[in-house]
Coordinates of C-alpha atoms (C1' of nucleotides) in Angstrom, one line a residue:
Chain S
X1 CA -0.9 6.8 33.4
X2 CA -1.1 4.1 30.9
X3 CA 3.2 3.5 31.5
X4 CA 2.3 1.3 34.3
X5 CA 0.5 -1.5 32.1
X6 CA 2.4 -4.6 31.1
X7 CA 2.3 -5.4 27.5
X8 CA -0.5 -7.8 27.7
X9 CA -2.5 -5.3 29.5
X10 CA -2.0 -2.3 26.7
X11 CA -2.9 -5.7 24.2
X12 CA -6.3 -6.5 25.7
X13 CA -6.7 -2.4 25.4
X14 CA -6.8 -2.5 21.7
X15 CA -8.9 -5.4 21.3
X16 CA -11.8 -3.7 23.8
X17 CA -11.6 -0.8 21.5
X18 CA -12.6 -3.4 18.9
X19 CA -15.1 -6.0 20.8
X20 CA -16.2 -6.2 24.3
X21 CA -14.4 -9.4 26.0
X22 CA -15.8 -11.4 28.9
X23 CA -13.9 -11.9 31.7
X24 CA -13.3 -15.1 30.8
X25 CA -11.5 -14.0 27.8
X26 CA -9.8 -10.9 29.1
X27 CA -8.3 -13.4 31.5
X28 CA -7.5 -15.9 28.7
X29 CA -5.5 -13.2 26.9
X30 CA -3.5 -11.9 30.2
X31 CA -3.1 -15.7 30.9
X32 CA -1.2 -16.2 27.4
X33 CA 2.6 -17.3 27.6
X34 CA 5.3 -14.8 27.2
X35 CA 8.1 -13.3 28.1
X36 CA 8.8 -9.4 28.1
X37 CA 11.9 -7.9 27.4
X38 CA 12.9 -4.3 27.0
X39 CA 14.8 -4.0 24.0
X40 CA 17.1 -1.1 22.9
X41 CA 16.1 1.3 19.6
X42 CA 16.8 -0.1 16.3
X43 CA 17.0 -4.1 17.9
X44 CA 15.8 -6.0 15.0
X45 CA 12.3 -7.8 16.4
X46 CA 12.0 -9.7 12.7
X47 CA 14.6 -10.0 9.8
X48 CA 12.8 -10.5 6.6
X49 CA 13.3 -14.0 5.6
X50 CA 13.1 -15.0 9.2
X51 CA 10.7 -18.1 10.5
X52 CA 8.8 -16.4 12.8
X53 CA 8.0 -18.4 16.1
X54 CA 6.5 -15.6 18.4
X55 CA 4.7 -12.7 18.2
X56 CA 5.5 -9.4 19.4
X57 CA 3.3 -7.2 21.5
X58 CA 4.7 -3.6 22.0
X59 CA 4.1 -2.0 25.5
X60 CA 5.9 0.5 25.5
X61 CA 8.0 2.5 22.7
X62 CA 7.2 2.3 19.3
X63 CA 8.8 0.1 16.2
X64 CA 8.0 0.5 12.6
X65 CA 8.2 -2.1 9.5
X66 CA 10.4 -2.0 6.5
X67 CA 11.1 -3.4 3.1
X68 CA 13.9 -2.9 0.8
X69 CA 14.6 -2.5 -2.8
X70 CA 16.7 -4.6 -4.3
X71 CA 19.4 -1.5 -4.5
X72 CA 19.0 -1.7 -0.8
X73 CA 16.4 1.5 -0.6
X74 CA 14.4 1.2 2.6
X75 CA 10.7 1.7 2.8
X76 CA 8.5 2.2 5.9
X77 CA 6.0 0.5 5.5
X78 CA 4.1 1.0 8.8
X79 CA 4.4 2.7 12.1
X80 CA 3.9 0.7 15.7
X81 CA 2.8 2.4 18.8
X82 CA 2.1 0.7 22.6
X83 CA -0.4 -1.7 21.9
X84 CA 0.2 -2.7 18.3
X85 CA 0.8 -6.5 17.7
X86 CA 3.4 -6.3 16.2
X87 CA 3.7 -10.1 14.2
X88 CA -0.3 -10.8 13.4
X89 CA 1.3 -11.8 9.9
X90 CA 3.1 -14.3 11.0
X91 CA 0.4 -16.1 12.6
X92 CA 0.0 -18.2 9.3
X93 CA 2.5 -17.0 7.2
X94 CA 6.1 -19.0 7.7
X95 CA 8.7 -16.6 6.5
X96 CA 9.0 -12.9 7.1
X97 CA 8.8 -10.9 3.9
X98 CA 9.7 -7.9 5.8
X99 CA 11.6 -6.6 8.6
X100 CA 10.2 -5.0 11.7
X101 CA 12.6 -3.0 14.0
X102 CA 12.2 -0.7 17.0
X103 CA 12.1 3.1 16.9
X104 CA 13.0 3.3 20.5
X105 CA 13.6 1.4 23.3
X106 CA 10.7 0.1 24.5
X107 CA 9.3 -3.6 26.0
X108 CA 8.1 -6.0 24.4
X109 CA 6.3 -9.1 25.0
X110 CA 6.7 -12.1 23.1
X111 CA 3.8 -15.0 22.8
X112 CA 5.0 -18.0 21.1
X113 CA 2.7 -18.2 18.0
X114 CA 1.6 -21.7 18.7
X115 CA -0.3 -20.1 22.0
X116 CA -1.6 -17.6 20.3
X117 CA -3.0 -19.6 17.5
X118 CA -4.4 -21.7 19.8
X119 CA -6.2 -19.0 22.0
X120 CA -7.9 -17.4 19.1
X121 CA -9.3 -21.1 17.9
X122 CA -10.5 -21.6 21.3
X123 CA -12.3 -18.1 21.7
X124 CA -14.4 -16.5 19.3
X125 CA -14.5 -13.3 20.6
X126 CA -11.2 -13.0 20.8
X127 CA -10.5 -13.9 17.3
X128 CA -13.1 -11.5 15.9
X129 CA -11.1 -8.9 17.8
X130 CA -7.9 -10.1 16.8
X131 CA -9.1 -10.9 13.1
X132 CA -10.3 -7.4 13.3
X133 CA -7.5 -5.7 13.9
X134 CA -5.8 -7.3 11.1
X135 CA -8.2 -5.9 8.8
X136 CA -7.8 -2.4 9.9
X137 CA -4.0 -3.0 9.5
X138 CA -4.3 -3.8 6.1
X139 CA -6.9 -0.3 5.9
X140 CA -4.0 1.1 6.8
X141 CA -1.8 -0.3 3.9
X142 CA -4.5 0.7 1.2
X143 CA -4.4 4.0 2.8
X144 CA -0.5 4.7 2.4
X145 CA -0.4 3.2 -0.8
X146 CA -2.9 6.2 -1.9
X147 CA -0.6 8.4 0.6
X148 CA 2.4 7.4 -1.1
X149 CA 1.1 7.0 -4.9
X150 CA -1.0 10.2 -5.3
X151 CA -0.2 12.7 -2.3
X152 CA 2.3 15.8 -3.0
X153 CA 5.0 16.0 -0.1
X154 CA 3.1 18.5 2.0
X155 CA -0.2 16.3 1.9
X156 CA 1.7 13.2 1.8
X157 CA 3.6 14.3 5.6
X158 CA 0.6 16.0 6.7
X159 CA -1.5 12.9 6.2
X160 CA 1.3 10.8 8.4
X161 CA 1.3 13.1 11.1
X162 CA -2.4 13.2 11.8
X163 CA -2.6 9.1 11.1
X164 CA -0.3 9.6 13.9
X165 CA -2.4 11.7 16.3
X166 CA -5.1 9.9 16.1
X167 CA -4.2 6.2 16.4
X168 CA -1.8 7.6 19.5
X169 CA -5.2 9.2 20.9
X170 CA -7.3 6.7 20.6
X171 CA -5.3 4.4 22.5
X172 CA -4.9 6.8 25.2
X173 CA -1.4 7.4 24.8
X174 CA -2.1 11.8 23.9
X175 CA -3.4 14.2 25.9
X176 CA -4.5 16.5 23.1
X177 CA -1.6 18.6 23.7
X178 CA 0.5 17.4 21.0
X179 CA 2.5 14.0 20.8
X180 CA 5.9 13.1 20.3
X181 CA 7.1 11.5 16.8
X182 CA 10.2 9.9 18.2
X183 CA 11.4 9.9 14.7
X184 CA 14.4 10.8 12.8
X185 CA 13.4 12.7 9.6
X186 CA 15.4 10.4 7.8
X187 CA 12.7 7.5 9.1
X188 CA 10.6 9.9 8.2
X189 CA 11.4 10.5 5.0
X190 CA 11.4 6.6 4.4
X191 CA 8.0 6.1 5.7
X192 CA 6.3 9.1 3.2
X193 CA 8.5 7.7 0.4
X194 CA 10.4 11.0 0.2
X195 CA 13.7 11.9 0.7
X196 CA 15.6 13.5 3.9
X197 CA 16.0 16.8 2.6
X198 CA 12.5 17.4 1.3
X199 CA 11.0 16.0 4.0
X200 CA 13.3 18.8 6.1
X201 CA 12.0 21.5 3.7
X202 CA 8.2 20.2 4.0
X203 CA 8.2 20.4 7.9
X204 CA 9.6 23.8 7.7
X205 CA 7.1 25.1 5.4
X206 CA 4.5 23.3 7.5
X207 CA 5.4 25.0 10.9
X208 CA 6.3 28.5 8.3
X209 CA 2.8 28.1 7.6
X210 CA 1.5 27.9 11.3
X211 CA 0.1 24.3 10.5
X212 CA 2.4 22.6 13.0
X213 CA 4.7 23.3 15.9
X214 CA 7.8 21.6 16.9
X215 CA 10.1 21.2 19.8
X216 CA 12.7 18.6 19.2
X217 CA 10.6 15.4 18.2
X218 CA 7.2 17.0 19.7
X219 CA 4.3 18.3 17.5
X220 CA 1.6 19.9 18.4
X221 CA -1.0 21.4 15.8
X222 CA -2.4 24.9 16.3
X223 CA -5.2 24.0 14.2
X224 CA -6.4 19.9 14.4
X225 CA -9.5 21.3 11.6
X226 CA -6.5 23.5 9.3
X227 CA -4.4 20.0 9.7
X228 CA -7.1 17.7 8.6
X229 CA -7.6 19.3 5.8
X230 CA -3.9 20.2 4.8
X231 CA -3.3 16.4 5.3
X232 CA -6.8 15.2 3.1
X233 CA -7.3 13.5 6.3
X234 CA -10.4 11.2 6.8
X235 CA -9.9 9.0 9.7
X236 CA -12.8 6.8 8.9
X237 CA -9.8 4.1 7.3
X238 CA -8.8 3.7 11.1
X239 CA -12.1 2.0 11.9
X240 CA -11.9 3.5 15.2
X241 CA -15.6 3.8 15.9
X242 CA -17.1 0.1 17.7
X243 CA -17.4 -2.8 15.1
X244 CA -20.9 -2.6 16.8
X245 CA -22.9 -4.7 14.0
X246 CA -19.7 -7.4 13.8
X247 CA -20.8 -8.6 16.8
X248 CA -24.0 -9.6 15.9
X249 CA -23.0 -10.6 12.4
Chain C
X1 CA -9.9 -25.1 -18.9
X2 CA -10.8 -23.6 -15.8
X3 CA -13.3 -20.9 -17.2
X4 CA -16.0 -23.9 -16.6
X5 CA -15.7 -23.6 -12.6
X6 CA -17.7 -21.6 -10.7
X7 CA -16.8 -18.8 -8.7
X8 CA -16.7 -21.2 -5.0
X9 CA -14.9 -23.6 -6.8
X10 CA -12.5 -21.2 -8.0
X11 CA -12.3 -19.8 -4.5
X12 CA -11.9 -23.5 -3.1
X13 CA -8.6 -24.1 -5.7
X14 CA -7.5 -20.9 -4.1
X15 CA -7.6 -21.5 -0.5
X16 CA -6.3 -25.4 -1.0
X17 CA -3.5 -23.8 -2.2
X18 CA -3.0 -23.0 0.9
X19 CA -4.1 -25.8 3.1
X20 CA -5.4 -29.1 2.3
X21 CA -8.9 -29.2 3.1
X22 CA -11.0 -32.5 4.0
X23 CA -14.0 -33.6 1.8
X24 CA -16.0 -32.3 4.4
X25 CA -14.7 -28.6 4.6
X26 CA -14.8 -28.6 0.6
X27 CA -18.1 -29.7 1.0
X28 CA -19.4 -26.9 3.2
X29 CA -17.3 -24.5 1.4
X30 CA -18.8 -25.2 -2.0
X31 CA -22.2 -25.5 -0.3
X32 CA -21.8 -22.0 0.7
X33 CA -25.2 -20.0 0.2
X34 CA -24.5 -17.2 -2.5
X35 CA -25.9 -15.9 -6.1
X36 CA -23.8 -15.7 -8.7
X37 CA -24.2 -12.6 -11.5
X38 CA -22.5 -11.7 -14.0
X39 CA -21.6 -7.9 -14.2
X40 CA -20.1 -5.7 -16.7
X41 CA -16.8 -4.4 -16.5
X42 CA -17.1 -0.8 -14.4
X43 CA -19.5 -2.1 -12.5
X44 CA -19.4 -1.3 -9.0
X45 CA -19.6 -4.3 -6.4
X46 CA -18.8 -1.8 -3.4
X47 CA -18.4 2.0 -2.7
X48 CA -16.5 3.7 -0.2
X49 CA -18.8 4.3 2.8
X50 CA -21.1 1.3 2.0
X51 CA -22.4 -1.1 4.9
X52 CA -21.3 -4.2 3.8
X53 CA -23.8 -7.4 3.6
X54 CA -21.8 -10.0 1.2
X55 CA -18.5 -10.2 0.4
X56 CA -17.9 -11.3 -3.1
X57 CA -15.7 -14.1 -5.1
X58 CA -14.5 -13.7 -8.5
X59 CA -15.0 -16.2 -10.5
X60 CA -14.1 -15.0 -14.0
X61 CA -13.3 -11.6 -15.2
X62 CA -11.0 -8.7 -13.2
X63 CA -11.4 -6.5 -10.1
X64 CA -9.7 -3.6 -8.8
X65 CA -9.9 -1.5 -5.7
X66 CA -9.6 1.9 -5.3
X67 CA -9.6 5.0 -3.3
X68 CA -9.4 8.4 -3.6
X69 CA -7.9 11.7 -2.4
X70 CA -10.3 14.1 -1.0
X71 CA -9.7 16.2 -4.8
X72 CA -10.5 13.1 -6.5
X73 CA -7.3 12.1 -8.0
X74 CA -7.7 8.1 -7.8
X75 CA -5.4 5.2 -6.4
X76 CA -5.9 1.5 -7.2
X77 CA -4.5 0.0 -4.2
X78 CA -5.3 -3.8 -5.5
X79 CA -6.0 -6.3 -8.6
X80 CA -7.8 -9.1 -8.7
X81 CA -8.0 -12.3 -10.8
X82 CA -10.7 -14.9 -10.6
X83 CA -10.3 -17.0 -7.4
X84 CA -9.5 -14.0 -5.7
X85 CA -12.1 -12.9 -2.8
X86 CA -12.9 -9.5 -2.7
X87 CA -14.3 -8.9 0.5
X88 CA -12.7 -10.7 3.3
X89 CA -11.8 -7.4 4.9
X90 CA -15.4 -6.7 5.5
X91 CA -15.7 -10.2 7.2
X92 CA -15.7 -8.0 10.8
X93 CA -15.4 -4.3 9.4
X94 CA -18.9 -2.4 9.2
X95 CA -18.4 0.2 7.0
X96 CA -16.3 0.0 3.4
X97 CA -13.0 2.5 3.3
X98 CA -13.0 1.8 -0.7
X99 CA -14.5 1.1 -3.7
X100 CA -14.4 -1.9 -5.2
X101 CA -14.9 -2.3 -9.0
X102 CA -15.1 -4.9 -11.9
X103 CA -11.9 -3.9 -14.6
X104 CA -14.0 -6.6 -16.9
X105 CA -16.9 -8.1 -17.3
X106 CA -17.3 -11.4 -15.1
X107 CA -19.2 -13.9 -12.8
X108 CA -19.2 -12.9 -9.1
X109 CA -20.5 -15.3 -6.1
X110 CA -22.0 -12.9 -3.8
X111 CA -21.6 -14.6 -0.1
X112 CA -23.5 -13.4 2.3
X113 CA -21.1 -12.1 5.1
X114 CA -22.5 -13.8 7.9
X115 CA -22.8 -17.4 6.3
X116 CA -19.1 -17.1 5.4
X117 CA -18.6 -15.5 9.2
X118 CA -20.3 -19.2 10.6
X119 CA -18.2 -21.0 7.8
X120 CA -14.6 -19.7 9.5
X121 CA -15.3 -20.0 13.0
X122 CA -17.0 -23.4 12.3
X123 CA -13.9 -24.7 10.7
X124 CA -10.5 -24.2 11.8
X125 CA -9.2 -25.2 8.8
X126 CA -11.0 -23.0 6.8
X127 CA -10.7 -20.5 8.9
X128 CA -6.5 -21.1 8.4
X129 CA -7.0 -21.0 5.1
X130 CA -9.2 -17.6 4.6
X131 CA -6.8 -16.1 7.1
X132 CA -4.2 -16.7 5.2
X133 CA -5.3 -15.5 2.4
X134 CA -6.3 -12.0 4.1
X135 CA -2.4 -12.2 5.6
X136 CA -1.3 -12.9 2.3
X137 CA -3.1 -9.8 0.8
X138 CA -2.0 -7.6 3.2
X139 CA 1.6 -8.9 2.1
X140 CA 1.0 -7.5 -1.2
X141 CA -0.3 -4.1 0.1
X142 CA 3.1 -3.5 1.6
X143 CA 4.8 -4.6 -1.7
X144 CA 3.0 -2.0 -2.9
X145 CA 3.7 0.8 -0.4
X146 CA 7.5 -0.1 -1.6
X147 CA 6.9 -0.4 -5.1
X148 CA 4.9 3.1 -5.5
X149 CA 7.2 4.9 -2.6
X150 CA 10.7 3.7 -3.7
X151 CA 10.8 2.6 -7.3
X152 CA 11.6 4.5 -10.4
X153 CA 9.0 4.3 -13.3
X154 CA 9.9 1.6 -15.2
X155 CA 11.4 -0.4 -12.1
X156 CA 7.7 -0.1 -10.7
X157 CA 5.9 -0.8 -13.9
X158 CA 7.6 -4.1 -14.6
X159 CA 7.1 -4.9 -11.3
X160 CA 3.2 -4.6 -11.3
X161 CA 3.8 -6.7 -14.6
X162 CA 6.1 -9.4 -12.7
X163 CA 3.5 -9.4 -9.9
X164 CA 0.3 -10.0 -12.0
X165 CA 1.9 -12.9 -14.0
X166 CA 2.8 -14.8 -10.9
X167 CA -0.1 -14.6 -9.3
X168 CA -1.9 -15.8 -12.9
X169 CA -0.2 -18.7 -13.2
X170 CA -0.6 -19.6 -9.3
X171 CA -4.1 -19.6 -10.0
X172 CA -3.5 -21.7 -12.7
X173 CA -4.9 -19.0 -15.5
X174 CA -1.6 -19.0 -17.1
X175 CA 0.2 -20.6 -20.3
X176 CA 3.5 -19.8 -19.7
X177 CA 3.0 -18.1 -22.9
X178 CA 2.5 -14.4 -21.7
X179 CA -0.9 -13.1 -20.4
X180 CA -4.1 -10.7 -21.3
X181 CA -3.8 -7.9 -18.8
X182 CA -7.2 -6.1 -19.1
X183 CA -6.3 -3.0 -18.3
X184 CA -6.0 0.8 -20.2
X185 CA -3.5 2.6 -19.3
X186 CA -5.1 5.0 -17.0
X187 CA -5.7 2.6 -15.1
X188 CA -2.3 0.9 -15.1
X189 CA -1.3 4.8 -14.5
X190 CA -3.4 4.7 -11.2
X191 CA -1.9 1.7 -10.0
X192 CA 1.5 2.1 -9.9
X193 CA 1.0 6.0 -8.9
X194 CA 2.1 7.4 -12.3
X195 CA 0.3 9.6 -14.8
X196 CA -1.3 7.8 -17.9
X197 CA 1.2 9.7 -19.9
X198 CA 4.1 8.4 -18.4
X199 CA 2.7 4.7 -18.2
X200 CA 2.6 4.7 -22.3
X201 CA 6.0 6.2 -22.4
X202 CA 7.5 3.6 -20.0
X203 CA 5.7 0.9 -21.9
X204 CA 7.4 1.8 -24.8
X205 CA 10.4 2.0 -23.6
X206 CA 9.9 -1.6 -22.0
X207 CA 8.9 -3.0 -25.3
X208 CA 11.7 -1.2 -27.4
X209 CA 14.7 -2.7 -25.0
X210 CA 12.8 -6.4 -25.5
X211 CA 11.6 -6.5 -22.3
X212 CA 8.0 -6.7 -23.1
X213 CA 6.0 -7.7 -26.2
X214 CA 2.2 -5.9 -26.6
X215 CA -0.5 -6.9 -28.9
X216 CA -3.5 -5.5 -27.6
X217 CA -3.6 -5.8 -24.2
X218 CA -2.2 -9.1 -24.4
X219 CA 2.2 -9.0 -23.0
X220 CA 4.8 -11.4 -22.9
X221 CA 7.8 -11.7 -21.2
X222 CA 10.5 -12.9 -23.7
X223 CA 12.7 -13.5 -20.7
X224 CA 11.2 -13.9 -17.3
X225 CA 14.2 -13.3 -15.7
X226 CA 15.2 -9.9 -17.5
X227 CA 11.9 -8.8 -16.4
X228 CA 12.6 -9.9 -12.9
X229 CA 15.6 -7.9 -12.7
X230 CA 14.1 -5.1 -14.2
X231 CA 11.1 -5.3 -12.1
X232 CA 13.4 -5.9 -8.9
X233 CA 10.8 -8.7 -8.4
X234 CA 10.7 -11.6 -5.9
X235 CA 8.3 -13.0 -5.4
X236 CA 8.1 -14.4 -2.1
X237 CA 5.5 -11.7 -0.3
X238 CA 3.2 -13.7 -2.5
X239 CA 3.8 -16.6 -0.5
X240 CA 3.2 -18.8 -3.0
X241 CA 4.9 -22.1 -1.5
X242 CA 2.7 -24.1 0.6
X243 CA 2.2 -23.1 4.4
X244 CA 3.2 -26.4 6.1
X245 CA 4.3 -25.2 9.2
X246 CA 1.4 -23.1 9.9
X247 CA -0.4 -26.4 9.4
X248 CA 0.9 -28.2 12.8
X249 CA 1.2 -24.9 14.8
Chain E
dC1 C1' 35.5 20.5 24.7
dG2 C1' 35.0 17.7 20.7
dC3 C1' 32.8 14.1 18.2
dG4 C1' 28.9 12.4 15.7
dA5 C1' 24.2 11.9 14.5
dG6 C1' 20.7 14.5 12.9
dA7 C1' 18.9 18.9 11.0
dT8 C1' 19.2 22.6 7.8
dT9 C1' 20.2 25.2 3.6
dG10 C1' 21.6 26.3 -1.3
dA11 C1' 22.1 25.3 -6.1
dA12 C1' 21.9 22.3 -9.9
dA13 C1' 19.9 18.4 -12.2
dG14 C1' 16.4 15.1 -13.5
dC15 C1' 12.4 12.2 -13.6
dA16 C1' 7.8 12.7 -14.0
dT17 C1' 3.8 15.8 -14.9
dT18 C1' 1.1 18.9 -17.5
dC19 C1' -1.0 20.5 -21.5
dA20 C1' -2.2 19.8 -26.2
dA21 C1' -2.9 17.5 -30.2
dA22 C1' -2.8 13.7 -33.3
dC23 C1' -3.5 9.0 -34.1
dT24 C1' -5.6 4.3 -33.6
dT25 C1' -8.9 1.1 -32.1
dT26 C1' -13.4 -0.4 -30.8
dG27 C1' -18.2 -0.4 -30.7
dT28 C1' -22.6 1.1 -32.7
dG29 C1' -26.1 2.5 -35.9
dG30 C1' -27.5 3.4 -40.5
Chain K
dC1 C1' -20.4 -3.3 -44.2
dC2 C1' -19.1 1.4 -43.8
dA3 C1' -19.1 5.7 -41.2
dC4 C1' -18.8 7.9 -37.1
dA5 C1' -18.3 8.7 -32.2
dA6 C1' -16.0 7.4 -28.2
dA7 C1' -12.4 5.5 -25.8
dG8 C1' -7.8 4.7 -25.6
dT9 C1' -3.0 5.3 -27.2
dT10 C1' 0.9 7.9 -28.7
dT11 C1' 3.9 11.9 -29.2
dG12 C1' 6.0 16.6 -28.4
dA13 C1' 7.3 20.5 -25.6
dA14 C1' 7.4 23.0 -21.5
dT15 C1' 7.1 23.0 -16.7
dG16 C1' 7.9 21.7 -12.0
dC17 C1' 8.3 19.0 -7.9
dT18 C1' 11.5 16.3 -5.9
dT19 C1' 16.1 14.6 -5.8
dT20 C1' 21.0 14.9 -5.7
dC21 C1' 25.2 16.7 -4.1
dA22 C1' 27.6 19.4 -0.8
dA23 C1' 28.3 22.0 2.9
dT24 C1' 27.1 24.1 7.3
dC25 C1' 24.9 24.2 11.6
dT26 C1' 23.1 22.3 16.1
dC27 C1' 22.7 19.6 19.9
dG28 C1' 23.4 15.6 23.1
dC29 C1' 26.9 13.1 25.1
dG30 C1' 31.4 11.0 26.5

DNA sequence: CGCGAGATTGAAAGCATTCAAACTTTGTGG
DNA sequence: CCACAAAGTTTGAATGCTTTCAATCTCGCG
């Protein structure tokens, strides 16, 4: 299904999720430089402290975001899946204050920033989308810092997993069957701010409890409502309803 | 000193820390229609599930935003000091995913979100320099998701403290001298993810090893750099240093 | 078949929470 | 200007969620 698309392509996706483009622009944004590489799991994309020069754009796989303490304690900061931009923070900032890494192998396209930049200067629309999606990135932070700061364990992972399911779903990438969280629970643990162990107990207790199922690195939940609530889930932090007034200011 | 500006002068001095503007963007920035009230300290300037029609620059007094879980157990996810805007993300979102709250009494501009919508795409410099500043914050939301999922106590604590100093004196609201940090310890609790309990403790314990001096709600550092070990703080997810690069592409 | 990464389990220890109560400061009205 | 109420701070003791440490188990892969 959506494996054929090039990373552009699954890019122009998310932003029609966020504002309808012209063809003008949706040709503007599949006409932007780049080159695509597939890159093995755990390649480094950005080292903190690096100068970024492109953007990534992930088309396939999925790469995450990480900061360390200065005792070398890694924290997830944010999950990628195909069709996240993966470098939006770099388009003005000039050093990386974080790493960003792939979970698995997957391709990715990278647009020299100065392009970039310069396509969403020259197209409104474009920008509003881009500009957009930054903002519901840093929803996203606010919401894992409440995840993090005030959830117990069980909440906490639940709360991840159905972030999870419904960012894969509304980019097209579930069937409703489940998804896989090509994850180790180490990662895992890392993301929730939790450790290995307790993270292992958690998803035990979870699937004890009939709230999830698991196959290897596939989930599937019995119960999306039971989930929901087990993971104080409210998706409306996702903004994934149409920014419908934006449009018209 | 700078208690005289107004809140879009205050937000001008911000954003020209981050790119020199031309007299004619300063112009249209301070020319910005708006209202400017003051407002006691609790009051509400947004609530979680508002529709947002003006987004709002401090220009004296202190801000916090919030969320909460679905059993009401509350998580500031951001302070802000005057200069800081305290809306951008509803620049292109339509509906608010928190609450956003004065910590103080203070003067608030009240932009209305589509004059400062024709302001950035009018103005590319502007426009650099707001983005920025929304980059920038979503910087210090993944400090944040590190500091609340991967430090101890007291490690976290002197952090917030390290964090709020620094970005004081950036604005140019510091002595060098220490700094009023308006803010009861519940609150403090709910912003570093800790009961209120455990924040006095910590305190305490910050302030019997000389980390910390407290009079009121007034601290100083007696040595910055004790409480930047401590505090595992560095600070350059601020960004603080000037974005030349960004500036030719 | 054996290695190695990742998952799982058990037991002990610890950091932070909870519950309660006392103390201090601040603001207000008489 | 003092008294009182309310808000905020401080302290103690018990509890508990999560971590730590260690060991075992499982599965994919060379």
């Amino acid at each position: 299904m959506t494996f054929a698309d090039t990373p552009l392509q699954m890019l122009l996706r998310r932003l029609e999720l966020i504002v309808d483009l012209p063809e003008e622009d949706r040709q503007a944004v599949l006409a932007l430089p780049h080159r695509t590489r597939t890159v093995e799991a755990s390649t480094y994309l950005t080292r903190e402290g690096d100068v970024p020069t492109v953007c990534g754009v992930l088309g396939t796989g999925f790469a995450y975001r990480q900061k360390l303490t200065g005792d070398g304690v890694r924290q997830i900061v944010a999950l990628h899946i195909p069709g996240d931009a993966l470098d939006m923070q770099h388009l003005f900032l000039d050093m990386a204050d974080h790493s960003v890494q792939m979970l698995t192998r997957g391709e990715v396209a990278f647009i020299p920033r100065k392009d970039l930049q310069e396509l969403i200067n020259a197209r409104p629309l474009v920008r509003q989308a881009v500009l957009s999606s930054i903002l519901v990135e840093g929803s996203i932070f606010r919401e894992w810092v409440l995840n993090v700061g005030r959830r117990d364990a069980r909440t906490r992972l639940a709360h991840l997993l159905c972030e999870f399911a419904s960012r894969m779903e509304a980019q097209g990438l579930s069937d409703g069957e489940g998804f896989e969280l090509p994850i180790t629970q180490e990662q895992l643990a890392d993301a929730v701010g939790l450790t290995p162990v307790h993270v292992n107990r958690t998803l035990k207790s979870l699937e004890a409890d009939g709230l999830i199922t698991r196959n290897k690195r596939n989930i599937v939940f019995p119960s999306w409502e039971r989930m929901r609530d087990v993971g104080d889930f409210n998706p409306r932090y996702l903004h994934l309803d149409r920014q419908l007034s934006a449009q018209v200011g």
